[in-house]
Structures are given as structure tokens and as C-alpha cells.
PDB file of C-alpha atoms in Angstrom:
ATOM      1  CA  MET A 214       0.238 -10.615 -11.223  1.00 54.00           C
ATOM      2  CA  SER A 215      -3.174  -9.535  -9.969  1.00 60.00           C
ATOM      3  CA  LEU A 216      -3.907  -8.637  -6.358  1.00 64.00           C
ATOM      4  CA  LYS A 217      -7.263 -10.430  -6.704  1.00 71.00           C
ATOM      5  CA  GLY A 218      -8.442 -12.446  -3.726  1.00 75.00           C
ATOM      6  CA  GLN A 219      -6.482 -10.599  -1.060  1.00 76.00           C
ATOM      7  CA  GLN A 220      -9.640  -9.498   0.780  1.00 83.00           C
ATOM      8  CA  GLU A 221      -9.678 -13.013   2.279  1.00 85.00           C
ATOM      9  CA  SER A 222      -6.178 -12.607   3.775  1.00 85.00           C
ATOM     10  CA  PRO A 223      -6.128 -13.449   7.492  1.00 85.00           C
ATOM     11  CA  THR A 224      -3.493 -10.708   7.950  1.00 84.00           C
ATOM     12  CA  TYR A 225      -5.744  -7.888   6.625  1.00 86.00           C
ATOM     13  CA  PHE A 226      -7.903  -6.224   9.250  1.00 88.00           C
ATOM     14  CA  TRP A 227     -10.636  -3.581   9.133  1.00 90.00           C
ATOM     15  CA  GLU A 228     -10.387  -0.472  11.312  1.00 88.00           C
ATOM     16  CA  ASP A 229     -12.902  -1.907  13.831  1.00 90.00           C
ATOM     17  CA  GLY A 230     -10.592  -4.855  14.574  1.00 88.00           C
ATOM     18  CA  GLY A 231     -12.485  -7.408  12.470  1.00 90.00           C
ATOM     19  CA  LEU A 232     -11.175  -9.080   9.351  1.00 89.00           C
ATOM     20  CA  LEU A 233     -11.123  -7.142   6.064  1.00 89.00           C
ATOM     21  CA  LYS A 234     -13.134  -9.939   4.435  1.00 90.00           C
ATOM     22  CA  ASP A 235     -16.103  -8.933   6.639  1.00 93.00           C
ATOM     23  CA  ALA A 236     -15.784  -5.186   5.912  1.00 91.00           C
ATOM     24  CA  PRO A 237     -18.280  -3.286   3.723  1.00 92.00           C
ATOM     25  CA  VAL A 238     -15.689  -2.741   0.985  1.00 91.00           C
ATOM     26  CA  ASP A 239     -14.560  -4.615  -2.117  1.00 90.00           C
ATOM     27  CA  PHE A 240     -10.781  -5.156  -2.296  1.00 86.00           C
ATOM     28  CA  ASP A 241     -10.874  -6.630  -5.813  1.00 87.00           C
ATOM     29  CA  ALA A 242     -12.979  -3.783  -7.244  1.00 88.00           C
ATOM     30  CA  THR A 243     -10.833  -1.156  -5.509  1.00 88.00           C
ATOM     31  CA  PHE A 244      -7.483  -2.511  -6.709  1.00 83.00           C
ATOM     32  CA  ALA A 245      -8.516  -4.220 -10.008  1.00 82.00           C
ATOM     33  CA  GLU A 246      -6.686  -2.784 -13.014  1.00 80.00           C
ATOM     34  CA  ASN A 247      -5.088  -0.196 -10.697  1.00 83.00           C
ATOM     35  CA  MET A 248      -2.228  -2.090  -9.028  1.00 78.00           C
ATOM     36  CA  TRP A 249      -0.471  -5.386  -9.592  1.00 73.00           C
ATOM     37  CA  VAL A 250       2.616  -7.234  -8.410  1.00 72.00           C
ATOM     38  CA  SER A 251       5.397  -7.247 -10.978  1.00 68.00           C
ATOM     39  CA  THR A 252       6.466 -10.670 -12.213  1.00 63.00           C
ATOM     40  CA  LYS A 253       9.984  -9.436 -12.919  1.00 63.00           C
ATOM     41  CA  PRO A 254      12.315 -10.346 -10.048  1.00 57.00           C
ATOM     42  CA  ILE A 255      14.146  -7.599  -8.207  1.00 56.00           C
ATOM     43  CA  GLN A 256      17.207  -8.793  -6.347  1.00 55.00           C
ATOM     44  CA  PHE A 257      17.768  -7.149  -2.988  1.00 51.00           C
ATOM     45  CA  MET A 258      19.468  -9.502  -0.598  1.00 46.00           C
ATOM     46  CA  THR A 259      18.639  -7.668   2.636  1.00 53.00           C
ATOM     47  CA  PHE A 260      14.997  -6.742   1.984  1.00 53.00           C
ATOM     48  CA  TYR A 261      11.740  -8.605   1.966  1.00 59.00           C
ATOM     49  CA  ARG A 262       9.934  -6.862  -0.861  1.00 68.00           C
ATOM     50  CA  ASN A 263       6.997  -6.565  -3.269  1.00 69.00           C
ATOM     51  CA  PRO A 264       7.588  -4.819  -6.622  1.00 80.00           C
ATOM     52  CA  LEU A 265       4.411  -2.980  -7.710  1.00 88.00           C
ATOM     53  CA  LYS A 266       3.044  -0.868 -10.580  1.00 91.00           C
ATOM     54  CA  VAL A 267       0.123   1.538 -10.157  1.00 94.00           C
ATOM     55  CA  VAL A 268      -2.007   3.325 -12.769  1.00 95.00           C
ATOM     56  CA  PRO A 269      -2.141   7.149 -12.845  1.00 97.00           C
ATOM     57  CA  ASN A 270      -4.000   8.906 -10.027  1.00 98.00           C
ATOM     58  CA  PHE A 271      -4.999   5.709  -8.165  1.00 96.00           C
ATOM     59  CA  THR A 272      -5.214   6.116  -4.378  1.00 96.00           C
ATOM     60  CA  VAL A 273      -4.394   3.130  -2.180  1.00 95.00           C
ATOM     61  CA  PRO A 274      -6.995   3.176   0.630  1.00 95.00           C
ATOM     62  CA  ARG A 275      -5.903   4.416   4.057  1.00 95.00           C
ATOM     63  CA  HIS A 276      -4.158   1.714   6.077  1.00 96.00           C
ATOM     64  CA  LEU A 277      -1.359   0.985   8.523  1.00 95.00           C
ATOM     65  CA  HIS A 278       1.043  -1.870   9.200  1.00 96.00           C
ATOM     66  CA  ASN A 279       2.340  -3.426  12.406  1.00 96.00           C
ATOM     67  CA  ILE A 280       5.960  -3.108  11.217  1.00 94.00           C
ATOM     68  CA  ASP A 281       7.889  -0.328   9.471  1.00 94.00           C
ATOM     69  CA  GLU A 282       7.588  -0.324   5.679  1.00 93.00           C
ATOM     70  CA  THR A 283       9.889   1.489   3.263  1.00 93.00           C
ATOM     71  CA  ILE A 284       8.911   2.196  -0.328  1.00 94.00           C
ATOM     72  CA  ILE A 285      11.429   3.055  -3.035  1.00 93.00           C
ATOM     73  CA  VAL A 286      10.105   4.726  -6.203  1.00 95.00           C
ATOM     74  CA  PHE A 287      11.626   3.843  -9.590  1.00 93.00           C
ATOM     75  CA  GLN A 288       9.274   5.643 -12.018  1.00 94.00           C
ATOM     76  CA  GLY A 289       6.530   8.221 -11.596  1.00 97.00           C
ATOM     77  CA  GLU A 290       5.694   9.589  -8.172  1.00 97.00           C
ATOM     78  CA  TYR A 291       3.594   8.950  -5.089  1.00 97.00           C
ATOM     79  CA  LYS A 292       1.895  11.506  -2.867  1.00 98.00           C
ATOM     80  CA  ILE A 293       1.799   9.930   0.585  1.00 97.00           C
ATOM     81  CA  GLU A 294      -0.530  11.441   3.171  1.00 96.00           C
ATOM     82  CA  TYR A 295       0.239  10.142   6.648  1.00 93.00           C
ATOM     83  CA  GLY A 296      -0.744  10.538  10.286  1.00 89.00           C
ATOM     84  CA  ASP A 297      -3.849  12.421  11.388  1.00 89.00           C
ATOM     85  CA  PRO A 298      -5.711  13.669   8.278  1.00 87.00           C
ATOM     86  CA  ALA A 299      -6.486  16.930  10.108  1.00 90.00           C
ATOM     87  CA  ASP A 300      -2.740  17.687  10.200  1.00 92.00           C
ATOM     88  CA  GLY A 301      -2.439  17.497   6.399  1.00 88.00           C
ATOM     89  CA  GLN A 302       1.015  15.894   6.469  1.00 94.00           C
ATOM     90  CA  PHE A 303       2.228  14.583   3.116  1.00 96.00           C
ATOM     91  CA  VAL A 304       5.347  13.948   1.101  1.00 97.00           C
ATOM     92  CA  ILE A 305       5.911  13.537  -2.645  1.00 98.00           C
ATOM     93  CA  VAL A 306       8.199  10.574  -3.356  1.00 98.00           C
ATOM     94  CA  LYS A 307       9.910  10.737  -6.759  1.00 97.00           C
ATOM     95  CA  PRO A 308      12.191   8.312  -8.635  1.00 95.00           C
ATOM     96  CA  GLY A 309      15.254   7.396  -6.615  1.00 94.00           C
ATOM     97  CA  CYS A 310      13.641   8.538  -3.363  1.00 95.00           C
ATOM     98  CA  PHE A 311      12.126   6.559  -0.518  1.00 94.00           C
ATOM     99  CA  PHE A 312       9.589   6.920   2.270  1.00 95.00           C
ATOM    100  CA  THR A 313       9.328   4.924   5.489  1.00 95.00           C
ATOM    101  CA  SER A 314       5.940   4.532   7.101  1.00 94.00           C
ATOM    102  CA  ARG A 315       6.372   3.811  10.775  1.00 95.00           C
ATOM    103  CA  ALA A 316       4.485   0.935  12.351  1.00 96.00           C
ATOM    104  CA  GLY A 317       1.071   2.093  13.543  1.00 96.00           C
ATOM    105  CA  THR A 318       0.976   5.227  11.348  1.00 95.00           C
ATOM    106  CA  PRO A 319      -2.011   5.301   8.961  1.00 96.00           C
ATOM    107  CA  TYR A 320      -1.452   6.608   5.435  1.00 96.00           C
ATOM    108  CA  THR A 321      -2.736   6.769   1.854  1.00 96.00           C
ATOM    109  CA  MET A 322      -0.677   6.749  -1.330  1.00 96.00           C
ATOM    110  CA  THR A 323      -1.822   8.456  -4.548  1.00 97.00           C
ATOM    111  CA  ALA A 324       0.002   7.773  -7.807  1.00 98.00           C
ATOM    112  CA  GLY A 325       0.978  10.770  -9.903  1.00 98.00           C
ATOM    113  CA  PRO A 326      -0.304  11.541 -13.423  1.00 98.00           C
ATOM    114  CA  GLU A 327       2.117   9.003 -14.965  1.00 97.00           C
ATOM    115  CA  GLY A 328       1.420   6.255 -12.424  1.00 96.00           C
ATOM    116  CA  VAL A 329       4.188   4.831 -10.255  1.00 96.00           C
ATOM    117  CA  THR A 330       6.513   1.822 -10.170  1.00 92.00           C
ATOM    118  CA  TYR A 331       8.005   1.031  -6.781  1.00 94.00           C
ATOM    119  CA  ILE A 332       8.914  -1.641  -4.283  1.00 90.00           C
ATOM    120  CA  GLU A 333       7.666  -1.930  -0.745  1.00 90.00           C
ATOM    121  CA  THR A 334      10.146  -3.423   1.690  1.00 87.00           C
ATOM    122  CA  TRP A 335      10.198  -4.598   5.276  1.00 85.00           C
ATOM    123  CA  GLY A 336      13.091  -5.415   7.563  1.00 83.00           C
ATOM    124  CA  THR A 337      11.386  -8.634   8.669  1.00 83.00           C
ATOM    125  CA  PRO A 338       9.701 -11.415   6.683  1.00 81.00           C
ATOM    126  CA  VAL A 339       6.265 -10.446   5.370  1.00 79.00           C
ATOM    127  CA  THR A 340       4.812 -13.441   7.192  1.00 83.00           C
ATOM    128  CA  SER A 341       4.865 -11.228  10.314  1.00 88.00           C
ATOM    129  CA  LEU A 342       3.116  -8.338   8.499  1.00 90.00           C
ATOM    130  CA  LYS A 343      -0.392  -7.344   9.569  1.00 94.00           C
ATOM    131  CA  THR A 344      -2.374  -4.581   7.853  1.00 94.00           C
ATOM    132  CA  VAL A 345      -5.307  -2.568   9.238  1.00 96.00           C
ATOM    133  CA  TRP A 346      -7.482  -0.898   6.586  1.00 96.00           C
ATOM    134  CA  TYR A 347      -9.591   2.236   7.179  1.00 95.00           C
ATOM    135  CA  ASP A 348     -12.872   3.277   5.571  1.00 93.00           C
ATOM    136  CA  TYR A 349     -11.370   5.718   3.059  1.00 88.00           C
ATOM    137  CA  GLY A 350     -10.822   5.261  -0.674  1.00 88.00           C
ATOM    138  CA  TRP A 351     -12.686   2.004  -1.255  1.00 93.00           C
ATOM    139  CA  VAL A 352     -15.112   0.718  -3.844  1.00 90.00           C
ATOM    140  CA  ARG A 353     -18.178  -0.302  -1.827  1.00 91.00           C
ATOM    141  CA  LYS A 354     -19.715  -3.795  -1.919  1.00 91.00           C
TER     142      LYS A 354
END
């Protein structure tokens, strides 16, 4: 399932505090043909989750969430750069491994040369999730 139309989400914010829909970036053009939500159900009783597939070498633009998020990789790998970019902190998450981004910590995720299949999970319902996006990695309007 496409991620199209998510720029209008009232829970997506731009780094200046305004809504992502008013930002100078194009969500659909950035994510189109690069990432989509899997239509195959994944049964995890204790997680609120989104199963996702990403094409090779795609970088999800820098962002943060208001609650902790854990990703679990099934195929391929993700390079996740987190925290202050000047610090150069990153981790490579491979199949069977996970990474937890702490609430308020900005990060980017770059799929490896084979792409990546993973789920993102939260310990609370996604209705309480808010995302702040930064001006890095976008297709411009």
C-alpha cells in the first residue's frame, strides 16, 4: 500500500514547529516507489506496528518521534544515523536485529544495497504518535 497523501497528516510536523503539509518538501515525491506499507498481516499481539519494504539505497528523511520506536529487520539492512550529525553515530541493523530510537532523538535510515523489509513498532497506540521532520533528504516542491 502506498504512503501517498501522508504529507497532509495532522501528526506530521516540520522542524520549525509548523505542519509538514506547509513545509517546502514533497512527501509523495520523496517516498514514491521507495517505501510502502505491506498488505500482508504480521501478528504481534503486544506491538502496534507497521510492516514496511524499502528499495535499495533509499534514505528516509531525518525525523524524530514523540514516543520510542523499535524497528525489527527481516531482510536486507538499514544504516541508522542518529543524534547530532556532527557526532557521526550510526548502527547497521541486519536481519533478526532491532534498533530502538528514543523519543526526541532525530535520525535517518538508509536501506542497504538489497533494500530492507522491516516493521516499526511502538509500545503505545500509533494514534498518540507525532513525528517531526527535518530538512534533510527530501525531494523539493
